[in-house]
Short mmCIF file of C-alpha atoms (C1' of nucleotides) in Angstrom, two decimals:
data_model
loop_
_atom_site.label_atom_id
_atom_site.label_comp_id
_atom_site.label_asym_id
_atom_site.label_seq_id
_atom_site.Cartn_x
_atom_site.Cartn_y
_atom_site.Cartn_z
CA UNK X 15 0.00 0.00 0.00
CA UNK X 16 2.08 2.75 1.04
CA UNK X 17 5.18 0.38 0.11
CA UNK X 18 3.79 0.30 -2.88
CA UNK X 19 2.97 3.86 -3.69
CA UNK X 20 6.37 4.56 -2.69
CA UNK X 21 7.30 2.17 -5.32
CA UNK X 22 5.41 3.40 -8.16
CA UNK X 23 6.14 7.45 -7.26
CA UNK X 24 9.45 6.62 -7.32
CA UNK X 25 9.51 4.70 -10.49
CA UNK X 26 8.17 7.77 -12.36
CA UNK X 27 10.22 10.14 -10.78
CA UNK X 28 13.71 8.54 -11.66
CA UNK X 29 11.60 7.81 -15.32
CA UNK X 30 10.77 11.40 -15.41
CA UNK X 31 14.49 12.51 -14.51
CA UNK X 32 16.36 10.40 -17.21
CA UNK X 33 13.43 12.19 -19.64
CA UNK X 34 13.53 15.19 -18.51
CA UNK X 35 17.46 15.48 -17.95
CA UNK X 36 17.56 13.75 -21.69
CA UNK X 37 14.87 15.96 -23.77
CA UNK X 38 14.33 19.24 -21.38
CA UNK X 39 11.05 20.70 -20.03
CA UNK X 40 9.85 21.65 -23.38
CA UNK X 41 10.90 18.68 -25.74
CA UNK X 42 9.62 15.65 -22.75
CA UNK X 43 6.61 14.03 -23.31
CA UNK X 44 4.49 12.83 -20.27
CA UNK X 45 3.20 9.49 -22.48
CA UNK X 46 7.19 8.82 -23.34
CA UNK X 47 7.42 9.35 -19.30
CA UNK X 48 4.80 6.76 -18.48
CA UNK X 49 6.45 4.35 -21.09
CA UNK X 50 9.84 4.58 -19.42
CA UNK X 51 8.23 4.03 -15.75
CA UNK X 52 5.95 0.99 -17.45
CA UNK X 53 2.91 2.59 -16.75
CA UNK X 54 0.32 4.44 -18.30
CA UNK X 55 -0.43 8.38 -18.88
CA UNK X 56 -3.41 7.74 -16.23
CA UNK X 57 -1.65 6.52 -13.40
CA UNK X 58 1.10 9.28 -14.14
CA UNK X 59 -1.11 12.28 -13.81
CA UNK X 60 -2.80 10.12 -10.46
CA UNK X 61 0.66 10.76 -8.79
CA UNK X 62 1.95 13.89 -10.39
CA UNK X 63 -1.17 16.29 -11.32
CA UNK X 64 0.67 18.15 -14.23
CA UNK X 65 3.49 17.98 -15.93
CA UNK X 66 5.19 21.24 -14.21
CA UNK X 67 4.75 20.08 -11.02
CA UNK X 68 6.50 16.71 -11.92
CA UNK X 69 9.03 18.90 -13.60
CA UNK X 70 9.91 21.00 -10.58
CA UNK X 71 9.89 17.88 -8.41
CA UNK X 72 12.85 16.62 -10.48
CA UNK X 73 14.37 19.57 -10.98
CA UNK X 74 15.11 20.95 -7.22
CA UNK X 75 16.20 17.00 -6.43
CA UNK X 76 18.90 17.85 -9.35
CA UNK X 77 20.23 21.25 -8.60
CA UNK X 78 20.22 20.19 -4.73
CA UNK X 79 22.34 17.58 -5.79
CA UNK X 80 24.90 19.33 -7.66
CA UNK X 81 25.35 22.37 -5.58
CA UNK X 82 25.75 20.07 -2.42
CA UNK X 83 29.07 18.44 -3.86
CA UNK X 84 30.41 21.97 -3.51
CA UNK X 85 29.93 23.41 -0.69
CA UNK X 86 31.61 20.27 2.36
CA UNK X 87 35.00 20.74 0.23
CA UNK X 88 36.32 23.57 2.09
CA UNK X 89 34.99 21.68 5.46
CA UNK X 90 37.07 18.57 4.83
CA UNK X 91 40.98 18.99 7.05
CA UNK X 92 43.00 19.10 4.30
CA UNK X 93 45.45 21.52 2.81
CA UNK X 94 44.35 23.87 0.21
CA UNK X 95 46.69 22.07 -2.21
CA UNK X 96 44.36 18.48 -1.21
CA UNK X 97 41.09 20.03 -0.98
CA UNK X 98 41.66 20.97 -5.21
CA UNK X 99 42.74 17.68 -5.52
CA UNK X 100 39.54 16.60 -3.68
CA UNK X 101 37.49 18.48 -5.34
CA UNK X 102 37.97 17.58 -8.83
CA UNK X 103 38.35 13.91 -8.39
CA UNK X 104 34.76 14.07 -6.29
CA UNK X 105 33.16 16.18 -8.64
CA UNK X 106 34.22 15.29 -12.00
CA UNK X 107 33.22 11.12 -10.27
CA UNK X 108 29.80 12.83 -9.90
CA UNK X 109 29.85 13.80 -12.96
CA UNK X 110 31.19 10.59 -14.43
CA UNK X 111 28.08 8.93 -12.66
CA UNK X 112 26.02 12.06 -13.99
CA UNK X 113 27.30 13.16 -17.19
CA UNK X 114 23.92 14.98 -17.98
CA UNK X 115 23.51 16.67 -15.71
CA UNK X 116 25.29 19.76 -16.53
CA UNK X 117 23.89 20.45 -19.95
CA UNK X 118 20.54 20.12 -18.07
CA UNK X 119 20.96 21.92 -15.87
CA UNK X 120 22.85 25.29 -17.25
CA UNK X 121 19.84 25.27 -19.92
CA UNK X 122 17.08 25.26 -17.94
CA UNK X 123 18.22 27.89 -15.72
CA UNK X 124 19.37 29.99 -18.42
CA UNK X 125 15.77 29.94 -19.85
CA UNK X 126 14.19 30.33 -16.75
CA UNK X 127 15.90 32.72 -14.08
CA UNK X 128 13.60 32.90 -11.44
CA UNK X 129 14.64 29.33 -10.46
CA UNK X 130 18.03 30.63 -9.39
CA UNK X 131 17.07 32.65 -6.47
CA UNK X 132 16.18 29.57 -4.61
CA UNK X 133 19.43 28.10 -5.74
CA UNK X 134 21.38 30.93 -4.57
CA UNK X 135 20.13 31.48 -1.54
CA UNK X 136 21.92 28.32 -0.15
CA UNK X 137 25.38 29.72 -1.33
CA UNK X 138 27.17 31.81 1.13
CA UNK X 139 30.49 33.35 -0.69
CA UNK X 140 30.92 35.58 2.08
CA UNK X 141 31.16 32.65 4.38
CA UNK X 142 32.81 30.29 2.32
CA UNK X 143 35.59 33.18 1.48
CA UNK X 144 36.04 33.42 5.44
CA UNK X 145 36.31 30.00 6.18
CA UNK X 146 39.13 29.75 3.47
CA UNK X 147 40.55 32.83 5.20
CA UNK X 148 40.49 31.27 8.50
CA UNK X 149 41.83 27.83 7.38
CA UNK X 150 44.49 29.12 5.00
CA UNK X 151 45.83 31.87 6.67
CA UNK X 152 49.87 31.32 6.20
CA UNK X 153 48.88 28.92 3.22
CA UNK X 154 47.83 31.57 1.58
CA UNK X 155 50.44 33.80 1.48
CA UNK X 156 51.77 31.61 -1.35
CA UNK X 157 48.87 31.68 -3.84
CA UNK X 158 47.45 34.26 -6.17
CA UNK X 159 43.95 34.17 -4.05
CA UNK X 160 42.43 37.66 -2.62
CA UNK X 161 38.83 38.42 -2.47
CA UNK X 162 38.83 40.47 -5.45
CA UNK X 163 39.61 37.36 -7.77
CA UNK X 164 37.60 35.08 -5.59
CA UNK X 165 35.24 34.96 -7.96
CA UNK X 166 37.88 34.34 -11.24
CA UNK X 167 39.11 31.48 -9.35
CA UNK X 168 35.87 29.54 -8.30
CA UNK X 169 34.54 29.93 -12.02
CA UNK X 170 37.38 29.07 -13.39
CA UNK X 171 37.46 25.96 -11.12
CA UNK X 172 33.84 25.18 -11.84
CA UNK X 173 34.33 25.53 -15.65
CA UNK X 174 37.05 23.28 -15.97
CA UNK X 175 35.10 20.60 -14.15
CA UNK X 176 31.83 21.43 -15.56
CA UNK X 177 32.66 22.22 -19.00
CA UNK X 178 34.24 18.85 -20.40
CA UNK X 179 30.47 17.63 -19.42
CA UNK X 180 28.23 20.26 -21.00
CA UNK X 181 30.34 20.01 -24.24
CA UNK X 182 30.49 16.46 -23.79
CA UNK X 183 28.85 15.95 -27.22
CA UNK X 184 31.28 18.23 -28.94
CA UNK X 185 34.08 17.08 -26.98
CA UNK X 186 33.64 13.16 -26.99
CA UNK X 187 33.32 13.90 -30.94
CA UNK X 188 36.42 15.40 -31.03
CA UNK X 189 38.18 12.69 -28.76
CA UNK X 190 36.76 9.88 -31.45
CA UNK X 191 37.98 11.47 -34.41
CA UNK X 192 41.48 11.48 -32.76
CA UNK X 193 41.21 7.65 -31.60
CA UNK X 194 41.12 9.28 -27.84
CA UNK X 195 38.27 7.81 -25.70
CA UNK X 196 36.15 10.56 -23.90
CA UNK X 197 36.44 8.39 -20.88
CA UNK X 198 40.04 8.12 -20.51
CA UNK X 199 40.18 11.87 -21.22
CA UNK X 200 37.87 12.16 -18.19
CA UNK X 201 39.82 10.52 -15.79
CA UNK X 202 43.00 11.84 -16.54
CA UNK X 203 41.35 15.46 -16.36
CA UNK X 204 40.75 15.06 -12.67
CA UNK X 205 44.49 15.30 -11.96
CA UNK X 206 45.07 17.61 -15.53
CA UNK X 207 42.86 20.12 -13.96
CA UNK X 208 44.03 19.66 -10.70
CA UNK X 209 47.75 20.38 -11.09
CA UNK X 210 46.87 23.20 -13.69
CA UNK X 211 44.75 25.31 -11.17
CA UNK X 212 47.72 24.57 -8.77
CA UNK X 213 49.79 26.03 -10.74
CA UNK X 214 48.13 28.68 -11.74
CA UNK X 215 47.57 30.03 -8.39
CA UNK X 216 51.20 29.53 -7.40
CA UNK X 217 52.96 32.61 -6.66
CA UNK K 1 11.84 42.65 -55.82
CA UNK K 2 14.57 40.42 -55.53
CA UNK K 3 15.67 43.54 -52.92
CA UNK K 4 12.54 43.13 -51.35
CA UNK K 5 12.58 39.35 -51.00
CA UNK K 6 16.59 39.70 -49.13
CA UNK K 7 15.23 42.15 -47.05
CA UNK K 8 12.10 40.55 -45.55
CA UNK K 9 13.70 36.81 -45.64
CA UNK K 10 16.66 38.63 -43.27
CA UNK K 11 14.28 39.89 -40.79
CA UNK K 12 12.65 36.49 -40.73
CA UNK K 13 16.39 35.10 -40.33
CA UNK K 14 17.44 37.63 -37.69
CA UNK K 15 14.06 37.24 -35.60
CA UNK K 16 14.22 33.34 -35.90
CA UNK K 17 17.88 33.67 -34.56
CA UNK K 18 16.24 35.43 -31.40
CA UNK K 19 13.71 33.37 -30.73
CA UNK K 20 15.31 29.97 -31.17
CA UNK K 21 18.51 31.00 -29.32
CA UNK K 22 16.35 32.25 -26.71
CA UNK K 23 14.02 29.70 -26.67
CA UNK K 24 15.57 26.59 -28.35
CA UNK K 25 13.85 24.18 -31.10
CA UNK K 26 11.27 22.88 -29.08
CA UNK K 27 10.29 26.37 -27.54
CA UNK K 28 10.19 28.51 -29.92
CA UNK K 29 6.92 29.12 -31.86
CA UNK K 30 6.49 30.14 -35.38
CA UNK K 31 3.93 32.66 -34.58
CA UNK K 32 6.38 34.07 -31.86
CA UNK K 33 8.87 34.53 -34.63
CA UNK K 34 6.74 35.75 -37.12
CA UNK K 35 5.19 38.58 -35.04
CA UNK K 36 9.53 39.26 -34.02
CA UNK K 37 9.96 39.78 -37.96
CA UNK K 38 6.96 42.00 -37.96
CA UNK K 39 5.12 39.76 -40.38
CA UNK K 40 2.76 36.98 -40.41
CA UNK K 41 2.72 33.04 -39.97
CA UNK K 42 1.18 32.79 -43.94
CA UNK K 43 4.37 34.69 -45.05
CA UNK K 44 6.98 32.76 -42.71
CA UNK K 45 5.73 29.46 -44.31
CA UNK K 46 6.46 31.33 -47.55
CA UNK K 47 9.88 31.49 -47.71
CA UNK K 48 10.45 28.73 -45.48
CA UNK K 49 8.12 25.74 -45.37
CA UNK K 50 8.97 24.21 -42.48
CA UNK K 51 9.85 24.99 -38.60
CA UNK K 52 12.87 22.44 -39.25
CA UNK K 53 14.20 24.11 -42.26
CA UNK K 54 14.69 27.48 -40.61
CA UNK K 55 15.85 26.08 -37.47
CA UNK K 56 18.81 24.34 -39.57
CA UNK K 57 19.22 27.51 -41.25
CA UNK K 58 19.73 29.52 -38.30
CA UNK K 59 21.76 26.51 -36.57
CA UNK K 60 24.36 26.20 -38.92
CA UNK K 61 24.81 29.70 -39.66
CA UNK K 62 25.45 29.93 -35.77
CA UNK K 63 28.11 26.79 -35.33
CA UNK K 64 29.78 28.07 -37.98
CA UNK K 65 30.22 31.38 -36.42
CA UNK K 66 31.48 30.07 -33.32
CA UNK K 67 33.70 27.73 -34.81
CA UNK K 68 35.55 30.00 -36.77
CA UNK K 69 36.54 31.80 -34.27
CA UNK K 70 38.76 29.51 -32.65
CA UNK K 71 40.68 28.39 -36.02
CA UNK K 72 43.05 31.49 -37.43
CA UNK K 73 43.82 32.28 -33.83
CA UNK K 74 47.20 30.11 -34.30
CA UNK K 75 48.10 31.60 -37.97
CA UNK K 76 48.93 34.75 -36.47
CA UNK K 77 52.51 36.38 -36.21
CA UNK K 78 52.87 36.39 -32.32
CA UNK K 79 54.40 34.54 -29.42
CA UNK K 80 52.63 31.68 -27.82
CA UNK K 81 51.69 33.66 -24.83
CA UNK K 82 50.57 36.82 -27.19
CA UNK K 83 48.31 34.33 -28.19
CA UNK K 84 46.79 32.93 -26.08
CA UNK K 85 46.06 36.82 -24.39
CA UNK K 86 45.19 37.50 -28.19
CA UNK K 87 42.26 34.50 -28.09
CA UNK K 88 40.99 35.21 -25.02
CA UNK K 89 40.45 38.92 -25.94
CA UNK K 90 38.80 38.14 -28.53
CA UNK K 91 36.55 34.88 -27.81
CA UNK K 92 35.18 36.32 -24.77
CA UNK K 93 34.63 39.66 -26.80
CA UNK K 94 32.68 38.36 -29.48
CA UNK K 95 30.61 36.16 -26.44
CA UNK K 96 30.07 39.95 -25.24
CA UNK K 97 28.14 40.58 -28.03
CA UNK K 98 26.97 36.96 -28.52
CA UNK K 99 26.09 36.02 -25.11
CA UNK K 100 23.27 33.07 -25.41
CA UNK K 101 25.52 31.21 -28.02
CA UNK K 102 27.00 28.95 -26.01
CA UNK K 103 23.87 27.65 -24.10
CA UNK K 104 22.27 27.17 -27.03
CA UNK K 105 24.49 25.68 -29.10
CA UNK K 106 25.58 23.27 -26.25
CA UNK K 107 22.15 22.39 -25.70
CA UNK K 108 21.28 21.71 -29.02
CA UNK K 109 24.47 20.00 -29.89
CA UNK K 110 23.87 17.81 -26.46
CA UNK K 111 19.98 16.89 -27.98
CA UNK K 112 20.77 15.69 -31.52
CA UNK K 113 24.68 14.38 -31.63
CA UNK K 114 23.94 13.70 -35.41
CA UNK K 115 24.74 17.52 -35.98
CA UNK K 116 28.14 17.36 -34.80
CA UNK K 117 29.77 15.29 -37.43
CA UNK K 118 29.38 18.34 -40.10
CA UNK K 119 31.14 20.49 -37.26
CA UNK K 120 34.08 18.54 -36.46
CA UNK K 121 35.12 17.92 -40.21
CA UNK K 122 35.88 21.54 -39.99
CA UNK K 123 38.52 21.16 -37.04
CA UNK K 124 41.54 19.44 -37.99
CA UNK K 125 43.81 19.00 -34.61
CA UNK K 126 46.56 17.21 -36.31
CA UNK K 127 47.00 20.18 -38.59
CA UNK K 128 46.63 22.17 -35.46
CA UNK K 129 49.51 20.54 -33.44
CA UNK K 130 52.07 20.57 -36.47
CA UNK K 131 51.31 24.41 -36.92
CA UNK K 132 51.62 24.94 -33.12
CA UNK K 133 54.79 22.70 -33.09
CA UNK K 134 56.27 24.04 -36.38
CA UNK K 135 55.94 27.85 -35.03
CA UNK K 136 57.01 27.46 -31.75
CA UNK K 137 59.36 24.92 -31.80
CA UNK K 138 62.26 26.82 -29.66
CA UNK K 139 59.15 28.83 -27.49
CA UNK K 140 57.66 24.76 -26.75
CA UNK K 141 60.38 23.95 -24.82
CA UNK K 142 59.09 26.67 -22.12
CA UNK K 143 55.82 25.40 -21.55
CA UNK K 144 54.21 21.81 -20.37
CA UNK K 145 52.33 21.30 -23.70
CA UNK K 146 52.58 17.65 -25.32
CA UNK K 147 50.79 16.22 -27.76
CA UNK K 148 49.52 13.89 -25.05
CA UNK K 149 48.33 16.74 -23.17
CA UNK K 150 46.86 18.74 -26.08
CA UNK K 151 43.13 18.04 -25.60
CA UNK K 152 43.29 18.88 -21.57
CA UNK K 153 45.03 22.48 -22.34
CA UNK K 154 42.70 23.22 -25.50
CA UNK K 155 39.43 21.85 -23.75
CA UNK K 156 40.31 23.87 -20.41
CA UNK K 157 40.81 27.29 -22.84
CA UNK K 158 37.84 26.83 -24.31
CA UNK K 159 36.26 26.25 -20.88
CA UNK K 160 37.64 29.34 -18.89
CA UNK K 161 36.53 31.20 -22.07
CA UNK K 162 32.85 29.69 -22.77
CA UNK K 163 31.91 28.19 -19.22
CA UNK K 164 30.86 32.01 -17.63
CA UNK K 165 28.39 32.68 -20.56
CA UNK K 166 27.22 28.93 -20.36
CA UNK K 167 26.28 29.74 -16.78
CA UNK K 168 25.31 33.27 -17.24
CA UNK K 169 22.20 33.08 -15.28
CA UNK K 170 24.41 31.32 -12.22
CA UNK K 171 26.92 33.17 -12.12
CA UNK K 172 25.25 36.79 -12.91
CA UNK K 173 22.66 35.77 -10.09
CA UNK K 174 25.68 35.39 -8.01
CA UNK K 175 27.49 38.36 -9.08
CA UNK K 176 24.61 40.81 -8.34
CA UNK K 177 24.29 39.15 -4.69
CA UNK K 178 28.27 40.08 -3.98
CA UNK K 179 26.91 43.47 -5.39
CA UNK K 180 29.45 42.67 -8.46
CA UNK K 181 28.36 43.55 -12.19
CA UNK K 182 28.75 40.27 -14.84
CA UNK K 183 30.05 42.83 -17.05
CA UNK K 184 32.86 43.58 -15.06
CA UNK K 185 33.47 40.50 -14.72
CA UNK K 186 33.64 39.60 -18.03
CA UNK K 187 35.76 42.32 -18.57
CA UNK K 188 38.41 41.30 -16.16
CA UNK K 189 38.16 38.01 -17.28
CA UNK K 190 39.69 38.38 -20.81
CA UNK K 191 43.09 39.15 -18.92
CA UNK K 192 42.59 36.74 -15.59
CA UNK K 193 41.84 33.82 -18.22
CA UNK K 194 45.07 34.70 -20.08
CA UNK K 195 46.88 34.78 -16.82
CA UNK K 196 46.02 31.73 -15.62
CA UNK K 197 46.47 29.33 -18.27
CA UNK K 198 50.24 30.95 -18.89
CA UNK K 199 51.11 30.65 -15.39
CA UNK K 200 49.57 26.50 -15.69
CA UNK K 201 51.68 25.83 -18.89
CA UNK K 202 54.88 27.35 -17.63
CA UNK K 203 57.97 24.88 -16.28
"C1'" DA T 18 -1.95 51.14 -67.12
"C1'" DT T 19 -1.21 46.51 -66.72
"C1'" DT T 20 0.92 42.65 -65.09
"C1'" DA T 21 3.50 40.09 -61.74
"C1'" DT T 22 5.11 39.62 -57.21
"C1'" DT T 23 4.88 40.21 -52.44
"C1'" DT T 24 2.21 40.58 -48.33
"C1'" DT T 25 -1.89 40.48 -45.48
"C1'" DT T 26 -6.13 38.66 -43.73
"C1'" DA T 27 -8.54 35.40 -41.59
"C1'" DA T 28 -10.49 31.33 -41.45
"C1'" DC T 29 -9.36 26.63 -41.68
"C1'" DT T 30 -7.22 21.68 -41.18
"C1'" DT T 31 -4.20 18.65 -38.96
"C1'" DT T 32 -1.25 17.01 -35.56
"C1'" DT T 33 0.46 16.70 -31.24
"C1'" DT T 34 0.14 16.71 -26.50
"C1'" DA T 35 -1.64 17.59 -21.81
"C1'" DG T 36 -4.98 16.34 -19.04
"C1'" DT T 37 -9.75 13.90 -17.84
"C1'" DT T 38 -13.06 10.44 -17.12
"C1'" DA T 39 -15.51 6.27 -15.89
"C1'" DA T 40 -15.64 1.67 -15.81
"C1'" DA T 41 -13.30 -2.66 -15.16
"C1'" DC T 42 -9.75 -5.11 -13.09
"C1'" DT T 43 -6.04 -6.34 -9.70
"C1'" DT T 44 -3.90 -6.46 -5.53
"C1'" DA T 45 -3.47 -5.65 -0.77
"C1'" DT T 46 -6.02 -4.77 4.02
"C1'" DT T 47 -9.15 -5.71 7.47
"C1'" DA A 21 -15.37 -12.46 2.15
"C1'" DA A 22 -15.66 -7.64 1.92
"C1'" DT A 23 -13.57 -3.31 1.48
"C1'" DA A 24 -10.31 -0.12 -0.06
"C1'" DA A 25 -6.53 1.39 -2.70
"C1'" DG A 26 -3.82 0.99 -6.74
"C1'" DT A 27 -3.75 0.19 -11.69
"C1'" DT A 28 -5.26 -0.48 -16.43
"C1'" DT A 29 -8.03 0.40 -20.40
"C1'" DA A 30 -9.61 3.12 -23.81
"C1'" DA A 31 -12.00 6.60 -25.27
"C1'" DC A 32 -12.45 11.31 -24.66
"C1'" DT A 33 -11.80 16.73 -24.27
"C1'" DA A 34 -9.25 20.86 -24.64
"C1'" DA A 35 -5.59 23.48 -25.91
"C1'" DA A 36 -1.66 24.62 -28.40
"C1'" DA A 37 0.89 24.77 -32.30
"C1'" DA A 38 2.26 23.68 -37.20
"C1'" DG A 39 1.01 24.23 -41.47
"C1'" DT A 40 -2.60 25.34 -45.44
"C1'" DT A 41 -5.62 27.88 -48.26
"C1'" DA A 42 -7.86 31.30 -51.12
"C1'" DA A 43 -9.04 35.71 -51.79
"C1'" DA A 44 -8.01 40.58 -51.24
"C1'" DA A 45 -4.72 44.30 -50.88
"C1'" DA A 46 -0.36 46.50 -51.46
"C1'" DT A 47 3.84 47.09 -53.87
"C1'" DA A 48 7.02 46.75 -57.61
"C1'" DA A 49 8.22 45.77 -62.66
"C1'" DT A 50 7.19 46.21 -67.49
#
DNA sequence: ATTATTTTTAACTTTTTAGTTAAACTTATT
DNA sequence: AATAAGTTTAACTAAAAAGTTAAAAATAAT
């Protein structure tokens, strides 16, 4: 009964994220939804009254996801050298896991801005710059990092995770024509982009 | 006449640029174009019959664009780091005045891989690395750039240059919160960018 | 002026898709 | 066994959007 129902919401809702994550709002379709969760358009719109709301459900699970894997980095007692290794080898193995996700994601919230308020809200740069401070504070002495390029730096850190991802079409292309195997290219990238930001930063 | 028929089928072009950039394939609507162009549906269908042809009108018009820009970068007469400072100046400048591209494209790309075949037959990275290696032979030596590691560096440029218009909507959101402007941003970014990856490629 | 071309008007058809409904059927609960 | 909840079936409505049509009006070409 209720074991049950569980079973059946969630069915459609990880049906309606590989849709929706595959197609986008606009080109999903709620009868290819039902298909995928082997069920029919009636029982779909028992559980999920319209589309939108079935949308948003999946949606907020998504961007809660992502944003999460950033923010515990700086938490972890490690030195600022370790915590970039960290966080490329955890995020770019999300990504591995979630290679969609990005592409997704960036669209949707480019065509529809109001969702990023919400988003936002649970980042805290102000915070996150003092707990660096406070961690770091001889470290950092030896790196290009001040507040004013705080912002440089974490962009440029979440593009070179991010980006291989949202270009994966391009980019795997690329990689075949070449005989390279996007894979391979993936996991080397988590120490590529690694040592490069290390460097970079390095007085 | 045949004035007449340029003019009007370039404001249809222009206005279905807008609307399917904005809006991608599956949300734009023909009427919502026709009423950008100032006309009416009867007249769109004219000169082009179908919501697919124009969209692969528009679409490769656009790829091209983009692409383009990337190529001659390397056929110039300057240093490898006058380069690189060169590209970024200019790829970020022309996503200044371009600044949806990149979601778009992505997106699109990302939703029907069959496009990217015509795309890539235009890039020729073998051609690439023996112009790179033949002009900068002595200059090589300097910098950690193999042909191994080709792919990482090129894929991370093109990241640190395309990522922050990818994620406009993100990142401007957070921008305005740290009472930053995008645009300034942007602007600083052109040289920050440059920095960065010359400081990551040098011994 | 006349003819040809472009453009508008406005109603129309067709297709696709979201969402509904009611009845029958199945499975679990008591 | 009886009741309730979950599920299917299949036909349906309503709305949105693509695409068509034919006739009238405006504009350009000869």
């Amino acid at each position: 009964m209720t074991e049950n129902d569980k079973q059946t919401e969630e069915k459609i809702f990880e049906a309606a994220t590989d849709v929706f994550v595959e197609k986008g709002m606009d080109g999903a379709r709620m009868q290819d939804i039902a298909n995928h969760a082997g069920i029919n358009k009636a029982l779909l719109h028992y559980y999920y009254r319209t589309k939108d709301h079935l949308f948003n459900a999946v949606f907020e699970k998504i961007a809660g996801q992502l944003f999460k894997k950033f923010a515990p980095v700086l938490d972890e007692n490690l030195s600022l050298e370790e915590k970039i290794r960290f966080f490329f080898r955890e995020h770019i193995g999300f990504l591995q896991r979630n290679p969609r996700l990005p592409s997704f994601l960036l669209n949707e919230l480019n065509r529809n801005p109001e969702r990023i308020k919400k988003l936002i809200q649970s980042i805290d740069i102000n915070k996150l710059w003092a707990t660096l401070e406070k961690q770091h504070k001889e470290e950092l002495v030896k790196y290009n990092i001040t507040r004013e390029t705080i912002p440089q730096l974490m962009t440029s850190i979440a593009a070179l995770s991010v980006f291989p991802f949202a270009a994966k079409a391009i980019i795997s292309g690329i990689m075949e024509k070449l005989g390279y195997d996007f894979d391979e290219y993936i996991e080397v990238r988590k120490k590529y982009a690694a040592d490069f930001v290390i460097k970079a930063i390095t007085k």
